[in-house]
Amino acid sequence: MPKQVHVRLDDRVYQTLTEFATVTNRTVQDCVSDALISLFSEKYKEPRKGSGRFTFIDLFAGIGGMRIAFESCGGRCVFSSEWNKYCQKTYFDNFGVMPHGDITQIEASAIPDHDILVAGFPCQPFSIAGVSKKNSLGRATGFLDQTQGTLFFDVVRIINEKRPQAFLLENVKNLKSHDHGNTWRVIMAALEELDYEVF
């Protein structure tokens, strides 16, 4: 259940907020919430400067396992994204950085340039356990899962825009056999179309 915070605003601020809400066709509450999220995201975003043998971005970051691995090899993370609020909190506790939220709402051009893209894109639509559960609930799996199944294409969108030197996509065993291998063929075709050599 959403928590409530009561804030006093002077007339000028309230008027500006009301006008913004009207223009964007949203509620005043949603505008305030987004403004606060933006404020904290800006405060706790990845530092732009620092040393590292290479730079990387951490997509579908979870609680930061891939970040630990890449930092231990001398990498410097310049951007992270994770939509789950509990994972975001743990990530913040682990690294002092609040990951950006829903990657589908982030323009690829807004993501900093980087050497390596790291993505643990959601496995639930493809994994053996995830597919079994979704089937039992009568839900779509793979790319037909509109919430999580299409997130691979956001990775493609970002690779196409930023052209990193390399990328690492982590996923599950069933990815190659899902939908009789069709899912794997789509993934390979999309990545090879970007003119990368894929292993």
PDB file of C-alpha atoms in Angstrom, residues 21-190:
ATOM      1  CA  ALA A  21       0.257  17.971 -14.233  1.00  0.00           C
ATOM      2  CA  THR A  22      -2.356  19.407 -16.599  1.00  0.00           C
ATOM      3  CA  VAL A  23       0.049  19.606 -19.542  1.00  0.00           C
ATOM      4  CA  THR A  24       1.306  16.051 -19.010  1.00  0.00           C
ATOM      5  CA  ASN A  25      -2.197  14.707 -18.299  1.00  0.00           C
ATOM      6  CA  ARG A  26      -1.133  13.191 -14.986  1.00  0.00           C
ATOM      7  CA  THR A  27      -2.053  13.641 -11.360  1.00  0.00           C
ATOM      8  CA  VAL A  28      -0.216  16.092  -9.132  1.00  0.00           C
ATOM      9  CA  GLN A  29       0.726  13.164  -6.883  1.00  0.00           C
ATOM     10  CA  ASP A  30       2.357  11.293  -9.788  1.00  0.00           C
ATOM     11  CA  CYS A  31       4.306  14.410 -10.789  1.00  0.00           C
ATOM     12  CA  VAL A  32       5.602  14.900  -7.243  1.00  0.00           C
ATOM     13  CA  SER A  33       6.543  11.218  -7.001  1.00  0.00           C
ATOM     14  CA  ASP A  34       8.455  11.330 -10.308  1.00  0.00           C
ATOM     15  CA  ALA A  35      10.202  14.556  -9.290  1.00  0.00           C
ATOM     16  CA  LEU A  36      11.423  12.980  -6.056  1.00  0.00           C
ATOM     17  CA  ILE A  37      12.582   9.829  -7.841  1.00  0.00           C
ATOM     18  CA  SER A  38      14.423  11.959 -10.380  1.00  0.00           C
ATOM     19  CA  LEU A  39      16.050  14.000  -7.618  1.00  0.00           C
ATOM     20  CA  PHE A  40      17.312  10.930  -5.796  1.00  0.00           C
ATOM     21  CA  SER A  41      18.317   9.168  -9.024  1.00  0.00           C
ATOM     22  CA  GLU A  42      20.422  12.190  -9.935  1.00  0.00           C
ATOM     23  CA  LYS A  43      22.012  12.311  -6.489  1.00  0.00           C
ATOM     24  CA  TYR A  44      22.835   8.618  -6.397  1.00  0.00           C
ATOM     25  CA  LYS A  45      23.707   7.980 -10.030  1.00  0.00           C
ATOM     26  CA  GLU A  46      26.985   6.518 -11.209  1.00  0.00           C
ATOM     27  CA  PRO A  47      29.920   8.927 -10.955  1.00  0.00           C
ATOM     28  CA  ARG A  48      31.035  10.225 -14.356  1.00  0.00           C
ATOM     29  CA  LYS A  49      34.713  10.270 -13.449  1.00  0.00           C
ATOM     30  CA  GLY A  50      37.030   7.715 -12.000  1.00  0.00           C
ATOM     31  CA  SER A  51      39.578   5.178 -13.010  1.00  0.00           C
ATOM     32  CA  GLY A  52      39.116   1.793 -14.553  1.00  0.00           C
ATOM     33  CA  ARG A  53      40.680  -0.354 -17.233  1.00  0.00           C
ATOM     34  CA  PHE A  54      37.351  -0.288 -19.086  1.00  0.00           C
ATOM     35  CA  THR A  55      33.803   0.977 -18.624  1.00  0.00           C
ATOM     36  CA  PHE A  56      30.612  -1.047 -18.559  1.00  0.00           C
ATOM     37  CA  ILE A  57      26.890  -0.714 -18.004  1.00  0.00           C
ATOM     38  CA  ASP A  58      24.876  -3.075 -15.797  1.00  0.00           C
ATOM     39  CA  LEU A  59      21.387  -3.785 -17.203  1.00  0.00           C
ATOM     40  CA  PHE A  60      18.762  -5.887 -15.391  1.00  0.00           C
ATOM     41  CA  ALA A  61      21.271  -5.537 -12.601  1.00  0.00           C
ATOM     42  CA  GLY A  62      19.447  -7.416  -9.853  1.00  0.00           C
ATOM     43  CA  ILE A  63      21.460  -6.880  -6.679  1.00  0.00           C
ATOM     44  CA  GLY A  64      24.763  -6.446  -8.504  1.00  0.00           C
ATOM     45  CA  GLY A  65      26.391  -9.842  -8.995  1.00  0.00           C
ATOM     46  CA  MET A  66      27.612  -9.025 -12.494  1.00  0.00           C
ATOM     47  CA  ARG A  67      28.881  -5.659 -11.298  1.00  0.00           C
ATOM     48  CA  ILE A  68      31.023  -7.345  -8.649  1.00  0.00           C
ATOM     49  CA  ALA A  69      32.546  -9.611 -11.304  1.00  0.00           C
ATOM     50  CA  PHE A  70      33.307  -6.812 -13.746  1.00  0.00           C
ATOM     51  CA  GLU A  71      34.644  -4.434 -11.106  1.00  0.00           C
ATOM     52  CA  SER A  72      36.942  -7.172  -9.821  1.00  0.00           C
ATOM     53  CA  CYS A  73      38.446  -7.282 -13.331  1.00  0.00           C
ATOM     54  CA  GLY A  74      39.155  -3.543 -13.277  1.00  0.00           C
ATOM     55  CA  GLY A  75      35.949  -2.247 -14.847  1.00  0.00           C
ATOM     56  CA  ARG A  76      34.128   0.944 -13.909  1.00  0.00           C
ATOM     57  CA  CYS A  77      30.339   0.935 -14.034  1.00  0.00           C
ATOM     58  CA  VAL A  78      28.924   4.083 -15.690  1.00  0.00           C
ATOM     59  CA  PHE A  79      25.216   3.167 -15.698  1.00  0.00           C
ATOM     60  CA  SER A  80      22.945   0.642 -14.027  1.00  0.00           C
ATOM     61  CA  SER A  81      19.292  -0.237 -14.454  1.00  0.00           C
ATOM     62  CA  GLU A  82      16.962  -2.440 -12.384  1.00  0.00           C
ATOM     63  CA  TRP A  83      13.200  -2.018 -12.053  1.00  0.00           C
ATOM     64  CA  ASN A  84      12.514  -4.178  -8.972  1.00  0.00           C
ATOM     65  CA  LYS A  85      12.363  -1.880  -5.950  1.00  0.00           C
ATOM     66  CA  TYR A  86      13.726  -4.475  -3.511  1.00  0.00           C
ATOM     67  CA  CYS A  87      16.675  -5.214  -5.798  1.00  0.00           C
ATOM     68  CA  GLN A  88      17.217  -1.465  -6.219  1.00  0.00           C
ATOM     69  CA  LYS A  89      17.417  -1.056  -2.445  1.00  0.00           C
ATOM     70  CA  THR A  90      19.903  -3.914  -2.078  1.00  0.00           C
ATOM     71  CA  TYR A  91      21.947  -2.598  -5.012  1.00  0.00           C
ATOM     72  CA  PHE A  92      22.052   0.793  -3.330  1.00  0.00           C
ATOM     73  CA  ASP A  93      23.102  -0.805  -0.046  1.00  0.00           C
ATOM     74  CA  ASN A  94      25.843  -2.735  -1.871  1.00  0.00           C
ATOM     75  CA  PHE A  95      27.249   0.042  -4.069  1.00  0.00           C
ATOM     76  CA  GLY A  96      25.883   3.405  -2.878  1.00  0.00           C
ATOM     77  CA  VAL A  97      24.242   3.913  -6.274  1.00  0.00           C
ATOM     78  CA  MET A  98      20.527   3.819  -7.050  1.00  0.00           C
ATOM     79  CA  PRO A  99      20.005   2.040 -10.382  1.00  0.00           C
ATOM     80  CA  HIS A 100      17.762   3.665 -12.942  1.00  0.00           C
ATOM     81  CA  GLY A 101      14.352   2.042 -13.256  1.00  0.00           C
ATOM     82  CA  ASP A 102      12.431   0.549 -16.172  1.00  0.00           C
ATOM     83  CA  ILE A 103      14.842   0.233 -19.119  1.00  0.00           C
ATOM     84  CA  THR A 104      11.980   0.457 -21.609  1.00  0.00           C
ATOM     85  CA  GLN A 105      11.462   4.071 -20.515  1.00  0.00           C
ATOM     86  CA  ILE A 106      15.118   5.105 -20.946  1.00  0.00           C
ATOM     87  CA  GLU A 107      16.316   6.517 -24.257  1.00  0.00           C
ATOM     88  CA  ALA A 108      19.392   4.683 -25.511  1.00  0.00           C
ATOM     89  CA  SER A 109      21.020   8.018 -26.340  1.00  0.00           C
ATOM     90  CA  ALA A 110      20.771   9.019 -22.650  1.00  0.00           C
ATOM     91  CA  ILE A 111      22.955   6.080 -21.576  1.00  0.00           C
ATOM     92  CA  PRO A 112      26.666   6.926 -21.260  1.00  0.00           C
ATOM     93  CA  ASP A 113      29.123   5.512 -23.777  1.00  0.00           C
ATOM     94  CA  HIS A 114      30.746   2.320 -22.519  1.00  0.00           C
ATOM     95  CA  ASP A 115      33.161  -0.415 -23.552  1.00  0.00           C
ATOM     96  CA  ILE A 116      31.083  -3.405 -22.475  1.00  0.00           C
ATOM     97  CA  LEU A 117      27.343  -3.903 -22.059  1.00  0.00           C
ATOM     98  CA  VAL A 118      26.433  -6.429 -19.372  1.00  0.00           C
ATOM     99  CA  ALA A 119      22.847  -7.654 -19.152  1.00  0.00           C
ATOM    100  CA  GLY A 120      21.200 -10.398 -17.143  1.00  0.00           C
ATOM    101  CA  PHE A 121      17.920  -9.933 -18.972  1.00  0.00           C
ATOM    102  CA  PRO A 122      14.938 -11.606 -17.259  1.00  0.00           C
ATOM    103  CA  CYS A 123      14.987 -15.390 -17.414  1.00  0.00           C
ATOM    104  CA  GLN A 124      11.436 -16.090 -16.202  1.00  0.00           C
ATOM    105  CA  PRO A 125       9.869 -16.213 -19.693  1.00  0.00           C
ATOM    106  CA  PHE A 126      12.520 -18.716 -20.869  1.00  0.00           C
ATOM    107  CA  SER A 127      13.698 -20.795 -17.894  1.00  0.00           C
ATOM    108  CA  ILE A 128      12.372 -24.294 -17.257  1.00  0.00           C
ATOM    109  CA  ALA A 129      10.823 -23.277 -13.916  1.00  0.00           C
ATOM    110  CA  GLY A 130       9.503 -19.972 -15.264  1.00  0.00           C
ATOM    111  CA  VAL A 131       7.907 -21.536 -18.337  1.00  0.00           C
ATOM    112  CA  SER A 132       6.366 -24.298 -16.230  1.00  0.00           C
ATOM    113  CA  LYS A 133       4.851 -21.776 -13.824  1.00  0.00           C
ATOM    114  CA  LYS A 134       3.571 -19.501 -16.588  1.00  0.00           C
ATOM    115  CA  ASN A 135       2.067 -22.490 -18.430  1.00  0.00           C
ATOM    116  CA  SER A 136       0.260 -23.602 -15.266  1.00  0.00           C
ATOM    117  CA  LEU A 137      -1.207 -20.103 -14.939  1.00  0.00           C
ATOM    118  CA  GLY A 138      -2.152 -19.947 -18.623  1.00  0.00           C
ATOM    119  CA  ARG A 139       0.290 -17.097 -19.284  1.00  0.00           C
ATOM    120  CA  ALA A 140       2.436 -16.470 -22.334  1.00  0.00           C
ATOM    121  CA  THR A 141       6.124 -17.414 -22.328  1.00  0.00           C
ATOM    122  CA  GLY A 142       9.167 -16.310 -24.272  1.00  0.00           C
ATOM    123  CA  PHE A 143       8.839 -13.248 -26.486  1.00  0.00           C
ATOM    124  CA  LEU A 144       5.052 -13.448 -26.153  1.00  0.00           C
ATOM    125  CA  ASP A 145       5.392 -12.429 -22.493  1.00  0.00           C
ATOM    126  CA  GLN A 146       4.837  -8.717 -23.039  1.00  0.00           C
ATOM    127  CA  THR A 147       6.142  -7.730 -19.596  1.00  0.00           C
ATOM    128  CA  GLN A 148       9.485  -9.525 -19.549  1.00  0.00           C
ATOM    129  CA  GLY A 149       9.845 -11.517 -22.756  1.00  0.00           C
ATOM    130  CA  THR A 150      10.520  -8.545 -24.999  1.00  0.00           C
ATOM    131  CA  LEU A 151      13.231  -6.958 -22.827  1.00  0.00           C
ATOM    132  CA  PHE A 152      15.921  -8.615 -24.932  1.00  0.00           C
ATOM    133  CA  PHE A 153      15.006  -6.160 -27.683  1.00  0.00           C
ATOM    134  CA  ASP A 154      15.825  -3.260 -25.366  1.00  0.00           C
ATOM    135  CA  VAL A 155      19.321  -4.726 -25.099  1.00  0.00           C
ATOM    136  CA  VAL A 156      19.475  -4.805 -28.913  1.00  0.00           C
ATOM    137  CA  ARG A 157      18.227  -1.203 -29.063  1.00  0.00           C
ATOM    138  CA  ILE A 158      20.996  -0.037 -26.708  1.00  0.00           C
ATOM    139  CA  ILE A 159      23.754  -2.045 -28.415  1.00  0.00           C
ATOM    140  CA  ASN A 160      22.679  -0.619 -31.764  1.00  0.00           C
ATOM    141  CA  GLU A 161      22.787   2.953 -30.438  1.00  0.00           C
ATOM    142  CA  LYS A 162      25.952   2.783 -28.293  1.00  0.00           C
ATOM    143  CA  ARG A 163      28.035   0.207 -30.220  1.00  0.00           C
ATOM    144  CA  PRO A 164      30.071  -1.133 -27.271  1.00  0.00           C
ATOM    145  CA  GLN A 165      33.223  -3.109 -28.029  1.00  0.00           C
ATOM    146  CA  ALA A 166      31.642  -6.197 -26.504  1.00  0.00           C
ATOM    147  CA  PHE A 167      28.614  -7.398 -24.575  1.00  0.00           C
ATOM    148  CA  LEU A 168      27.826 -10.230 -22.186  1.00  0.00           C
ATOM    149  CA  LEU A 169      24.265 -11.513 -21.954  1.00  0.00           C
ATOM    150  CA  GLU A 170      23.637 -13.893 -19.074  1.00  0.00           C
ATOM    151  CA  ASN A 171      20.656 -16.207 -19.121  1.00  0.00           C
ATOM    152  CA  VAL A 172      19.411 -19.752 -18.559  1.00  0.00           C
ATOM    153  CA  LYS A 173      19.898 -23.221 -19.980  1.00  0.00           C
ATOM    154  CA  ASN A 174      16.405 -23.414 -21.474  1.00  0.00           C
ATOM    155  CA  LEU A 175      17.020 -20.315 -23.596  1.00  0.00           C
ATOM    156  CA  LYS A 176      18.481 -22.430 -26.429  1.00  0.00           C
ATOM    157  CA  SER A 177      15.667 -24.982 -26.448  1.00  0.00           C
ATOM    158  CA  HIS A 178      12.696 -22.695 -25.698  1.00  0.00           C
ATOM    159  CA  ASP A 179      10.006 -22.820 -28.401  1.00  0.00           C
ATOM    160  CA  HIS A 180      11.876 -25.614 -30.225  1.00  0.00           C
ATOM    161  CA  GLY A 181      14.922 -23.369 -30.683  1.00  0.00           C
ATOM    162  CA  ASN A 182      13.020 -20.485 -32.295  1.00  0.00           C
ATOM    163  CA  THR A 183      13.778 -18.117 -29.410  1.00  0.00           C
ATOM    164  CA  TRP A 184      17.506 -18.788 -29.744  1.00  0.00           C
ATOM    165  CA  ARG A 185      17.375 -18.289 -33.523  1.00  0.00           C
ATOM    166  CA  VAL A 186      15.665 -14.902 -33.084  1.00  0.00           C
ATOM    167  CA  ILE A 187      18.255 -13.819 -30.505  1.00  0.00           C
ATOM    168  CA  MET A 188      21.206 -14.908 -32.645  1.00  0.00           C
ATOM    169  CA  ALA A 189      19.778 -13.285 -35.775  1.00  0.00           C
ATOM    170  CA  ALA A 190      19.168  -9.988 -33.939  1.00  0.00           C
TER     171      ALA A 190
END
